[in-house]
mmCIF file of C-alpha atoms and ligand atoms in Angstrom:
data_model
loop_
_atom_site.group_PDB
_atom_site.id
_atom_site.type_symbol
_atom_site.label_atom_id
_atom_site.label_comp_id
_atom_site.label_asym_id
_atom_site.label_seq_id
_atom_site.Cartn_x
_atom_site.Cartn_y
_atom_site.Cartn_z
ATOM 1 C CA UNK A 610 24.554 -15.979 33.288
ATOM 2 C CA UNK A 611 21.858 -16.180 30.836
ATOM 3 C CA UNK A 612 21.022 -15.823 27.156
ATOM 4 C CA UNK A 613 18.120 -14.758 25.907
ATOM 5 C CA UNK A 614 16.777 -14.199 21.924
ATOM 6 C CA UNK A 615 14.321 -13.472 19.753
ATOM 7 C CA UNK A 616 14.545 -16.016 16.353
ATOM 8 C CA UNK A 617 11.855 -15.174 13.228
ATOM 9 C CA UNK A 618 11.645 -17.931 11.050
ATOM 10 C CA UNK A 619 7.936 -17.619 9.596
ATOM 11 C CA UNK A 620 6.809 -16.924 13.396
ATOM 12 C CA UNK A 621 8.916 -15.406 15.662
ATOM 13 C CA UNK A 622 10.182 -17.490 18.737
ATOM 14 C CA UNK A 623 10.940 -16.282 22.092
ATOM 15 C CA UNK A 624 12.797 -17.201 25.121
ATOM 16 C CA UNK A 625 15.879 -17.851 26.830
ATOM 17 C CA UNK A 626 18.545 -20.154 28.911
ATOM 18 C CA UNK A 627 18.529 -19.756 32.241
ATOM 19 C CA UNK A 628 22.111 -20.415 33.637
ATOM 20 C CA UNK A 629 22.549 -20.737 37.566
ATOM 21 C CA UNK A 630 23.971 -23.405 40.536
ATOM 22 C CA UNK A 631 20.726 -22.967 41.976
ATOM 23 C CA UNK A 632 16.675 -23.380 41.389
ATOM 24 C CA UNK A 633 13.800 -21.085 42.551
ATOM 25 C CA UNK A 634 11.387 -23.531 42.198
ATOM 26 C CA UNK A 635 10.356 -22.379 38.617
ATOM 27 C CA UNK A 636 7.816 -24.044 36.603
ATOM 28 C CA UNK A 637 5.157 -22.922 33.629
ATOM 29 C CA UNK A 638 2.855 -20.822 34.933
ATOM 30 C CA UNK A 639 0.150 -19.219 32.913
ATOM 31 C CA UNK A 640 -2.031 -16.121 34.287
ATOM 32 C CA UNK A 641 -5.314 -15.979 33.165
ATOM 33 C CA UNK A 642 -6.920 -12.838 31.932
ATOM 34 C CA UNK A 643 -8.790 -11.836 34.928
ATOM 35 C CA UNK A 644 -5.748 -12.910 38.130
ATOM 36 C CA UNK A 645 -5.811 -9.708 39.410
ATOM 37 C CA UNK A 646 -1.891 -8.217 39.314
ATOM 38 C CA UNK A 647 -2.135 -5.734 42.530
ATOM 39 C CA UNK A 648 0.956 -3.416 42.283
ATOM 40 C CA UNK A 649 2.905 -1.607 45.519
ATOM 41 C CA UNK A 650 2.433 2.069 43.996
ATOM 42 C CA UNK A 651 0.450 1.345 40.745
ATOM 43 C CA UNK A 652 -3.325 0.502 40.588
ATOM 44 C CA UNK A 653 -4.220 -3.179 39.984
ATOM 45 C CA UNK A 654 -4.980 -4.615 36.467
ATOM 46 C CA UNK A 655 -8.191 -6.776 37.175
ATOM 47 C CA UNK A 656 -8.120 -7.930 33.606
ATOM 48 C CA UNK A 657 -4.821 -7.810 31.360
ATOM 49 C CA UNK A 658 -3.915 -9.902 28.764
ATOM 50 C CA UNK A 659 -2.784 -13.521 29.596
ATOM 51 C CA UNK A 660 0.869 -14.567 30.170
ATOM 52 C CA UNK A 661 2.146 -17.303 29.404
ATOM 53 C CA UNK A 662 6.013 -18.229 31.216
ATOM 54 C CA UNK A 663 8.693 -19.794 33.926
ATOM 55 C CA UNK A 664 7.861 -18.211 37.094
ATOM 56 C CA UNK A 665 8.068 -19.227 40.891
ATOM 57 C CA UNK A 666 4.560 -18.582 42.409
ATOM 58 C CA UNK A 667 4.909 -17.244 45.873
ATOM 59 C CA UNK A 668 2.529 -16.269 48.200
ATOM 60 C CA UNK A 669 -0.284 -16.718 45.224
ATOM 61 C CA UNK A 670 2.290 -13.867 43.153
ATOM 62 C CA UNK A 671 3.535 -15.332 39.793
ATOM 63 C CA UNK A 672 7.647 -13.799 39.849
ATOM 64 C CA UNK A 673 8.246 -14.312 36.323
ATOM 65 C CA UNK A 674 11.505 -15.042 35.176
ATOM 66 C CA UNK A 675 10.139 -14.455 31.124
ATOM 67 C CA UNK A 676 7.499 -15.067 29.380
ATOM 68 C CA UNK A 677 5.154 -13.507 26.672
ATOM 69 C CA UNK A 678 1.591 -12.739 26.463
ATOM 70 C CA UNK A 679 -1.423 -13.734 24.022
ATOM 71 C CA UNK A 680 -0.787 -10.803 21.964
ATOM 72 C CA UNK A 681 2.874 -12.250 21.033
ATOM 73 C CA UNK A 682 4.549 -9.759 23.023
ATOM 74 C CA UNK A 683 7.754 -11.596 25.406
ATOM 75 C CA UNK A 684 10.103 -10.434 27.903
ATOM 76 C CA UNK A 685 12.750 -11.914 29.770
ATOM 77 C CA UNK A 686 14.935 -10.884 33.151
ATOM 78 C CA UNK A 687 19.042 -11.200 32.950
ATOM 79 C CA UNK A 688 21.353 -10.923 35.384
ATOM 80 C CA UNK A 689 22.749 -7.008 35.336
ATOM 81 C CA UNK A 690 25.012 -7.048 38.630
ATOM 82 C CA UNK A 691 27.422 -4.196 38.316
ATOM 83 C CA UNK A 692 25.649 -1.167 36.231
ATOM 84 C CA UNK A 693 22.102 -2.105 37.418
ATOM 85 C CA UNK A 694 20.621 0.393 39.615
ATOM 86 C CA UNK A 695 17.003 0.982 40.984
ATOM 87 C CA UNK A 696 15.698 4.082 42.330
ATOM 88 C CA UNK A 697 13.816 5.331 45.164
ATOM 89 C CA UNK A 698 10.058 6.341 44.744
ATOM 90 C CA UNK A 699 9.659 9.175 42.116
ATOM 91 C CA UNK A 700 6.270 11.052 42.561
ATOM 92 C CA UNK A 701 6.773 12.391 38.613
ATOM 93 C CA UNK A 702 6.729 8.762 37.551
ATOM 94 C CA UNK A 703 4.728 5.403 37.213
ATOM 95 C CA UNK A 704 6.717 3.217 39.760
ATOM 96 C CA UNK A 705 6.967 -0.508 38.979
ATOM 97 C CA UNK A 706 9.129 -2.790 40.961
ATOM 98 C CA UNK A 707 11.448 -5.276 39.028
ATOM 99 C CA UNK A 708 9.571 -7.905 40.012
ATOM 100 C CA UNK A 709 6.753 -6.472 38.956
ATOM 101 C CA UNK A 710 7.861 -4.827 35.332
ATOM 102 C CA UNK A 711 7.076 -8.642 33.436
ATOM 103 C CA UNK A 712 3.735 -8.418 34.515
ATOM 104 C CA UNK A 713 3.155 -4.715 34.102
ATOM 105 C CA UNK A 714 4.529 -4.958 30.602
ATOM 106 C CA UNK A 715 2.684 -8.081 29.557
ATOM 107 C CA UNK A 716 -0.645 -7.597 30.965
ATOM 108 C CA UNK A 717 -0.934 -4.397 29.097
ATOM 109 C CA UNK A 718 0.725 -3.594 26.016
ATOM 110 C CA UNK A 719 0.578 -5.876 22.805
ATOM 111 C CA UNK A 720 3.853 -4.832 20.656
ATOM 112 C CA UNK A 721 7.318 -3.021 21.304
ATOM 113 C CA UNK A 722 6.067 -0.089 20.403
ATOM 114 C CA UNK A 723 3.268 0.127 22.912
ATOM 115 C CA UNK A 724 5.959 -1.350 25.385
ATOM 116 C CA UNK A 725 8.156 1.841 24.506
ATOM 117 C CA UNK A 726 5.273 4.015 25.099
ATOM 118 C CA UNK A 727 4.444 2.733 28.527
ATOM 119 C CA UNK A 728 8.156 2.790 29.508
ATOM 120 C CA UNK A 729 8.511 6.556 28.821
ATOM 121 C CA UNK A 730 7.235 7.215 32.038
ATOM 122 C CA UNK A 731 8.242 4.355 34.107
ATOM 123 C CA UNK A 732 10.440 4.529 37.199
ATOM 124 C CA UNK A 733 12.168 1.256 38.286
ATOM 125 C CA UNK A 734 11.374 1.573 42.600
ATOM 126 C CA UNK A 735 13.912 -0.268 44.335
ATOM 127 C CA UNK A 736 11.066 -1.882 46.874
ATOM 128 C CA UNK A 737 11.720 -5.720 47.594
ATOM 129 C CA UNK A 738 9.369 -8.601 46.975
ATOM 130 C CA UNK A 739 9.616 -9.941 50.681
ATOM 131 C CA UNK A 740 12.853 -10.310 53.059
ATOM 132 C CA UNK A 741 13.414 -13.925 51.677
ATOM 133 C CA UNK A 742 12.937 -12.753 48.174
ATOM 134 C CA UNK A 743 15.174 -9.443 47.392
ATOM 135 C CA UNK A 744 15.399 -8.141 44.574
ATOM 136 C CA UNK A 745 17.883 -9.071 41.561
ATOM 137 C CA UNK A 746 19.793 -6.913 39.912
ATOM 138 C CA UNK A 747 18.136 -7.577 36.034
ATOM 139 C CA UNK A 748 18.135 -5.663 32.849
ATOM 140 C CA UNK A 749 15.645 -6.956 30.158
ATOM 141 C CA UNK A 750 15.095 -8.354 26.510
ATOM 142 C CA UNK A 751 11.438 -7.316 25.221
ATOM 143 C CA UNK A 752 10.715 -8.919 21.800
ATOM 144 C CA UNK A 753 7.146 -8.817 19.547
ATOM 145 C CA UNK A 754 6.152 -11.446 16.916
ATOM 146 C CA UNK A 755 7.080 -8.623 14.523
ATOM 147 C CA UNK A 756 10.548 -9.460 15.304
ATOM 148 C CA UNK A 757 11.248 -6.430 16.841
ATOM 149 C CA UNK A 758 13.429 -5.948 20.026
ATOM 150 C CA UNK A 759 13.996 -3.738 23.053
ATOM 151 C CA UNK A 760 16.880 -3.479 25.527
ATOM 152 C CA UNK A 761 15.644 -1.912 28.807
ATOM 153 C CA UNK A 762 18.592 -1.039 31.428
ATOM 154 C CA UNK A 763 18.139 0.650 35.009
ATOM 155 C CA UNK A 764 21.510 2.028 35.743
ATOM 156 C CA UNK A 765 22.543 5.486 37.277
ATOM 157 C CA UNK A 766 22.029 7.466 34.107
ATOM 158 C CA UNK A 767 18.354 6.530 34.541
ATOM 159 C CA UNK A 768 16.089 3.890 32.819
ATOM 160 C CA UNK A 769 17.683 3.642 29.057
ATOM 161 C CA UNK A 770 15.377 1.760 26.207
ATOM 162 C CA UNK A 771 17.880 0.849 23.344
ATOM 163 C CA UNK A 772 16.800 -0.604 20.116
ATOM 164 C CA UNK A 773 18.666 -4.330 19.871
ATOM 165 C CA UNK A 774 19.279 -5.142 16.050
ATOM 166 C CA UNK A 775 20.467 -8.340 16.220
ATOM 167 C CA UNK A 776 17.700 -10.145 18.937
ATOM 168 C CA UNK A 777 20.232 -11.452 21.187
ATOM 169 C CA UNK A 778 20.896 -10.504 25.119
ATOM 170 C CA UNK A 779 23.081 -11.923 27.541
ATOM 171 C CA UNK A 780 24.015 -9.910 30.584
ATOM 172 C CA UNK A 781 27.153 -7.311 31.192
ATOM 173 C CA UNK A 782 28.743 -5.153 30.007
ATOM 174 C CA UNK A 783 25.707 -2.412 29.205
ATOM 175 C CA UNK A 784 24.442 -3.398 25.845
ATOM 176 C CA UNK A 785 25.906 -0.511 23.973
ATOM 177 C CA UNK A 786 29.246 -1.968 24.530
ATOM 178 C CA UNK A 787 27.895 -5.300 23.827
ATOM 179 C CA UNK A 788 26.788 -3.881 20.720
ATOM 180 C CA UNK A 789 30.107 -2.122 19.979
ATOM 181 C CA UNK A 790 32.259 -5.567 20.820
ATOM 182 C CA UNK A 791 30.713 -7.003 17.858
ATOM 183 C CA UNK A 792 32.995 -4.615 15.910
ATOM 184 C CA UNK A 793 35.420 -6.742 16.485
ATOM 185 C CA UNK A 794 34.138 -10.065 15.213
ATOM 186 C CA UNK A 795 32.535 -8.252 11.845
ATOM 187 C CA UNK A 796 34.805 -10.747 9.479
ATOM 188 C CA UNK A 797 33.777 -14.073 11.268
ATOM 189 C CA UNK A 798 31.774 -16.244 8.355
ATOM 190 C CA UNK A 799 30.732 -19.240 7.485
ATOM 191 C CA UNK A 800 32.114 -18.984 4.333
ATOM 192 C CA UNK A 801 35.501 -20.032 3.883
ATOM 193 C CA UNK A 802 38.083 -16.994 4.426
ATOM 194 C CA UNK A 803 40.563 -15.677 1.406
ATOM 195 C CA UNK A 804 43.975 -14.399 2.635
ATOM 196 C CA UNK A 805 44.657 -10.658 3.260
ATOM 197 C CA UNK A 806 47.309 -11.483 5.934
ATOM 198 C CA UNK A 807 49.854 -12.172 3.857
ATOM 199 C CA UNK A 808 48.880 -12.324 -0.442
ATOM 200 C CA UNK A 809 51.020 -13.864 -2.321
ATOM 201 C CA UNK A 810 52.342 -16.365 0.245
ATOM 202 C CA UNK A 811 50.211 -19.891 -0.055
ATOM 203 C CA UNK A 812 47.992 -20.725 3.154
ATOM 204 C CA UNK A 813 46.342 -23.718 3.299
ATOM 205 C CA UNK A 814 42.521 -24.421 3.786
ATOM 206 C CA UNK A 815 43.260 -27.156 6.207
ATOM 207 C CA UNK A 816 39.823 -27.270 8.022
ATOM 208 C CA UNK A 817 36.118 -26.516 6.963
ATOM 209 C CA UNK A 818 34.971 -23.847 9.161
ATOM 210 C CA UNK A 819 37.752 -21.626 8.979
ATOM 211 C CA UNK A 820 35.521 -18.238 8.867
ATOM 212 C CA UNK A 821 34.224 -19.338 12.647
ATOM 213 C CA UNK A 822 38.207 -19.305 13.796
ATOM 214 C CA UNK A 823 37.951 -16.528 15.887
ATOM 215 C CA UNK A 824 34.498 -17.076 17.314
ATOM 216 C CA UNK A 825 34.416 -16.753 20.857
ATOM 217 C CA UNK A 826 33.393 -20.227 22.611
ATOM 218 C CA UNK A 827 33.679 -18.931 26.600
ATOM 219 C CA UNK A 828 31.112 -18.923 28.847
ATOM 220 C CA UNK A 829 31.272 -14.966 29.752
ATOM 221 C CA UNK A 830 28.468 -12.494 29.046
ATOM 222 C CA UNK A 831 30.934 -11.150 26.016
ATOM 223 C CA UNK A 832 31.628 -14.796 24.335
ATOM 224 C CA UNK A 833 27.660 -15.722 24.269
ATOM 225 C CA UNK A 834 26.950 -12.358 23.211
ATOM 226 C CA UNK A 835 29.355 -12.623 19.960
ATOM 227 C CA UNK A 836 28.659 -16.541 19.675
ATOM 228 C CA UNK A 837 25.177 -16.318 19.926
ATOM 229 C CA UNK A 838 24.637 -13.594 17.512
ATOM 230 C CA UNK A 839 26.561 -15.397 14.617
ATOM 231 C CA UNK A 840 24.853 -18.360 15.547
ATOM 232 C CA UNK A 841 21.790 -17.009 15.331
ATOM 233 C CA UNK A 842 21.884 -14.141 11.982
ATOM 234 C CA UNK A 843 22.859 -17.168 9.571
ATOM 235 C CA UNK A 844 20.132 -19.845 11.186
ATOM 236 C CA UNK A 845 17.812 -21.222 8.804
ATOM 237 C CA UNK A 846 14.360 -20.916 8.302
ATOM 238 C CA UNK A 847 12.590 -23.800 8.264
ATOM 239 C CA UNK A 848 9.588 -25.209 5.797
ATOM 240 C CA UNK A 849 7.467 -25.819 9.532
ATOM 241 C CA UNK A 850 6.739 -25.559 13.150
ATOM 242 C CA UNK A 851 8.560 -29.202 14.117
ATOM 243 C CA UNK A 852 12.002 -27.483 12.097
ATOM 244 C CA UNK A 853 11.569 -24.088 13.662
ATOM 245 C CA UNK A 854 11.464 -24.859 17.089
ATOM 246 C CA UNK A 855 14.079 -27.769 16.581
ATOM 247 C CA UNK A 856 16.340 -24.997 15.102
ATOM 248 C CA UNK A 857 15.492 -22.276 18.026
ATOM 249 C CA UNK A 858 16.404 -25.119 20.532
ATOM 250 C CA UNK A 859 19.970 -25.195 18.455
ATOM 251 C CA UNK A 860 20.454 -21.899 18.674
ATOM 252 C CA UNK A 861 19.823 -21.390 22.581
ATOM 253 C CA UNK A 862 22.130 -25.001 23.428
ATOM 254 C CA UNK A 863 25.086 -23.232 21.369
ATOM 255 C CA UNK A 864 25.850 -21.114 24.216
ATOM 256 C CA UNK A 865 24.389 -23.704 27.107
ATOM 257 C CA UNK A 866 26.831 -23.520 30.107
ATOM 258 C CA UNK A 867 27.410 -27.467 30.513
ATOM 259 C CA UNK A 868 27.894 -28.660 33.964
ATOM 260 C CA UNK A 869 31.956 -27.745 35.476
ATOM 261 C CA UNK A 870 32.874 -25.196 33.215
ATOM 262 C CA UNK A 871 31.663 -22.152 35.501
ATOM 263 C CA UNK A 872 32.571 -22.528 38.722
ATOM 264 C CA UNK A 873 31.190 -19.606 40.822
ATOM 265 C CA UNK A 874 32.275 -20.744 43.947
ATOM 266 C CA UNK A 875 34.339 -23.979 45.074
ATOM 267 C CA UNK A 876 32.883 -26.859 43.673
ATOM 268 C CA UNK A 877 29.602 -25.179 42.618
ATOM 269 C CA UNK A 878 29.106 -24.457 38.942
ATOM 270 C CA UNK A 879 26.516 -22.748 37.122
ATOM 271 C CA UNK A 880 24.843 -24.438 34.302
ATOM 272 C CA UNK A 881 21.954 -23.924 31.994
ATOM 273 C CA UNK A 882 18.880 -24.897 34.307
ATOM 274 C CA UNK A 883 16.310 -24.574 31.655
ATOM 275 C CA UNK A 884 15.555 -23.111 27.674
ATOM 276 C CA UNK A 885 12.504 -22.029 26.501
ATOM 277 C CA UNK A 886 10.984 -20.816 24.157
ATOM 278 C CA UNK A 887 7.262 -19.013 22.732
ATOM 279 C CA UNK A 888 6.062 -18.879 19.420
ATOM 280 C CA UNK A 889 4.973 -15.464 19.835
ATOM 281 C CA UNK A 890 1.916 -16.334 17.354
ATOM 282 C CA UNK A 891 0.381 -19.004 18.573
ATOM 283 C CA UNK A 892 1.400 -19.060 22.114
ATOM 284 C CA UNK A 893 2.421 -22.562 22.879
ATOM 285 C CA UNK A 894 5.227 -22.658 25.530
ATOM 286 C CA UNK A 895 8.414 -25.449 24.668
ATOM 287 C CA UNK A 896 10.890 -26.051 26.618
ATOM 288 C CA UNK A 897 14.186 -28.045 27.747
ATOM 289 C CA UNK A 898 15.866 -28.895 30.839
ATOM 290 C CA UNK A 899 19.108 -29.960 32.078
ATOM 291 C CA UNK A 900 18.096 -33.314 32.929
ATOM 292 C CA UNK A 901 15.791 -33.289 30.089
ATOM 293 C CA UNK A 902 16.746 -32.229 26.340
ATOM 294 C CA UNK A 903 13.356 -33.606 25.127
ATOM 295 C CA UNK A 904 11.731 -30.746 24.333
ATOM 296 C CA UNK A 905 8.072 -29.741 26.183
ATOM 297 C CA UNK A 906 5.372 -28.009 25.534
ATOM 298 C CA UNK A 907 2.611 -26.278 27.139
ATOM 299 C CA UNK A 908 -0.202 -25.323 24.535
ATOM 300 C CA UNK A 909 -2.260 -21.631 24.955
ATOM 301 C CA UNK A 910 -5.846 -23.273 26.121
ATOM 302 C CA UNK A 911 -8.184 -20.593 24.971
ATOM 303 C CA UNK A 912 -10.463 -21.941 26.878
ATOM 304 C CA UNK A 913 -9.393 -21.916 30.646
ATOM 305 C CA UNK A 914 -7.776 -17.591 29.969
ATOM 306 C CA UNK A 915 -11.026 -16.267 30.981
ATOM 307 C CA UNK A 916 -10.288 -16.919 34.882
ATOM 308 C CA UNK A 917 -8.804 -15.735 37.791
ATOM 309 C CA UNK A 918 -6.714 -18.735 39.135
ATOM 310 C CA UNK A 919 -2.823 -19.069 38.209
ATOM 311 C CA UNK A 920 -2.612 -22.777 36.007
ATOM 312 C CA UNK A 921 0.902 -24.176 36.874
ATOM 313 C CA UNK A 922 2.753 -27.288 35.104
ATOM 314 C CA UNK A 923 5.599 -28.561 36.932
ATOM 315 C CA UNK A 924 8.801 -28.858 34.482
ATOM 316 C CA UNK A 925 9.006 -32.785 33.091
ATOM 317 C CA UNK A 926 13.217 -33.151 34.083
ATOM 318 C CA UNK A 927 13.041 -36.917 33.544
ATOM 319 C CA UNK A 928 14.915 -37.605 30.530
ATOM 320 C CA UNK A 929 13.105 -40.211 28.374
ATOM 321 C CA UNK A 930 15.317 -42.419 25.690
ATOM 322 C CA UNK A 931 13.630 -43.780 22.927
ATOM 323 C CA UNK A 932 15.064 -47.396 22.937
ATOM 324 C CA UNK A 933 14.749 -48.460 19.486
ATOM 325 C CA UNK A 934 15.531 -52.683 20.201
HETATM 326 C C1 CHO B 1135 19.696 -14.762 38.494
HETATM 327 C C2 CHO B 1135 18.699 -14.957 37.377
HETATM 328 C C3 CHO B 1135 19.370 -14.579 36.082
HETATM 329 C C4 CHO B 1135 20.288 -15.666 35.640
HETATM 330 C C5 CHO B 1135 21.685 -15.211 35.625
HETATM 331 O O1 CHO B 1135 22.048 -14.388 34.838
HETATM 332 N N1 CHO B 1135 22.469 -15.803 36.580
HETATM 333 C C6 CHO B 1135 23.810 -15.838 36.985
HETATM 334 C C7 CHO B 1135 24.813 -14.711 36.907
HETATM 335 O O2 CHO B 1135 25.162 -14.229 35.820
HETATM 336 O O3 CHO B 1135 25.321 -14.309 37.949
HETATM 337 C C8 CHO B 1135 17.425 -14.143 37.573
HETATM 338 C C9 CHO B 1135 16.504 -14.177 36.337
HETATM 339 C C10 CHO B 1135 15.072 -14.017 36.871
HETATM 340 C C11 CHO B 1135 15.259 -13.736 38.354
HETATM 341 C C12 CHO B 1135 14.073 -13.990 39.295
HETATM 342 C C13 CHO B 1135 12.836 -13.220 38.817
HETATM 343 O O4 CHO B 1135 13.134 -11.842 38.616
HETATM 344 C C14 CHO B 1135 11.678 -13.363 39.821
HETATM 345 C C15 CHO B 1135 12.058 -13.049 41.273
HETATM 346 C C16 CHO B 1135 12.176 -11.548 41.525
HETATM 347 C C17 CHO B 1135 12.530 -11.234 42.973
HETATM 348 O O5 CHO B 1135 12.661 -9.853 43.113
HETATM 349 C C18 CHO B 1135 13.833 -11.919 43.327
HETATM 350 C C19 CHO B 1135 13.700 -13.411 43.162
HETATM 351 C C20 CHO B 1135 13.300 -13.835 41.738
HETATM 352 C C21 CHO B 1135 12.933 -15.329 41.831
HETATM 353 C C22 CHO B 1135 14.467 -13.584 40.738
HETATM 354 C C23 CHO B 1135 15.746 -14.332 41.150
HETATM 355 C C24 CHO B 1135 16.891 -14.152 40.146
HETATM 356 C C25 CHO B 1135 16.483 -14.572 38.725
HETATM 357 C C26 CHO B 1135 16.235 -16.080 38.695
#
């Protein structure tokens, strides 16, 4: 499973946990302005904007996982097993493969709304990356520095765009009824609750923390979905960069799936492989692993985006202890 949000604290941060039993490989890859993105039914973008995020390069072909692009524009893949659904070729529309919708996305449009636009028209083709690479069933988060946010879902009603006013994705059910589960949690607070279950009889405060009671704390798609968006409407905003990004890292390890809590098959358990996250207005790239909680970073070189070769940085998953005596 995977979470994935958008957090606006002075700039907006982007990004997401990955949560799997297995690794593709991934590390930071950033395409350059002028890697030329060839497309199986759409024309190639010699020069797009560059992209910044955790991909597996294969075959020279950055697959991203998420990422964002210079204009402060990010998108991230979920797992959507169940309702997904891609089509065939439609000859009315603009047909993008999944693998290829980060890059299609990114490369060209700088804000939601252009991202919107583009979409209109879009047809999600149902053509494979290669025999060893399938494709996943995804649905997607699409977030500006604006804050704004996007849900885009391929299912058999079509390709849906839904506006997402709380930043947060995880993966089923559609996000409609994601959206309508929160119903259910609309009373959880950090404040202190007052009793309307039974007035006049004398209950106890016994615990700080008594407004998060009924929080969800599972690992499911539904629990992250309700955990994460408490966790992150009532963050705070820090006074800097250092307090931001500490906080965004907070916010994404509430909902981490620690190792043996989601066993997916006997004695393999998915876990949160990696975090990450963009500051969608200055670019730089942090992130944690596993192994690693130190957090990374990967800083937007102006300097090397006017090229045509992929720049790759291997994830750092040696944890480092600062050993004070
Ligand atoms: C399965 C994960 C999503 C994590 C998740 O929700 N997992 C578990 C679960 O809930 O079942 C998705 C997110 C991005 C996906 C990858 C990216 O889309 C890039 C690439 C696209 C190819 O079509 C398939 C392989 C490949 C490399 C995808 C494999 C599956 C990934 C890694």
């Amino acid at each position: 499973m995977c979470t994935s949000i958008i957090y606006t604290a002075g700039d907006s941060y982007f990004g997401r946990n990955l949560d799997l039993e297995i690794s593709f490989g991934e590390e930071v890859v950033v395409t350059p302005r002028d890697y030329e993105f060839k497309f199986r039914k759409m024309k190639s973008l010699s020069h797009h904007y560059a992209i910044t995020g955790m991909a597996t390069v294969q075959d020279g072909y950055p697959l991203y996982f998420d990422g964002a692009n210079e204009e402060g524009l990010g998108m991230a893949g979920l797992n959507f097993d169940g309702p997904c659904h891609y089509f065939p070729e439609d000859s009315e529309k603009d047909n993008v493969t999944p693998f290829e919708f980060i890059p299609y996305v990114l490369g060209q449009c700088k804000n939601v709304s252009e991202a919107k636009e583009m979409i209109k028209n879009l047809n999600l083709v149902n053509i494979n990356f290669s025999e060893k690479f399938p494709l996943s069933p995804l649905h997607w988060l699409i977030a500006d520095k604006s804050g704004d946010s996007i849900v885009v879902e391929s299912t058999k009603k079509g390709l849906n765009v839904y506006d997402n006013p709380v930043g947060v994705l995880t993966n089923n059910p559609e996000f409609p009824q994601q959206l309508n589960n929160l119903s259910n949690y609309q009373s959880v607070s950090p404040a202190q609750p007052t009793n309307t279950i039974a007035p006049g009889a004398k209950l106890e405060l016994y615990s700080r923390g008594l407004g998060t009671h009924m929080l969800p704390g599972g690992m499911d798609s539904e629990s992250r979905f309700v955990k994460e968006t408490f966790t992150k409407m009532h963050a705070p905003k820090g006074k800097d960069e250092l307090e931001n990004i500490t906080n965004y890292f907070h916010l994404l390890h509430a909902v981490e799936q620690q190792k043996g809590l989601d066993e997916v098959a006997p004695n393999t358990f998915e876990y949160t492989i990696y975090s990450d996250g963009v500051d969608l207005t200055t670019g730089t790239f942090y992130y944690t692993t596993y192994e690693n909680n130190q957090i990374n970073a990967v800083k937007l070189d102006q300097s090397k985006l006017d090229s045509s070769e992929l720049l790759t940085y291997p994830l750092q998953t040696k944890q480092t202890i600062h050993y004070q005596a």
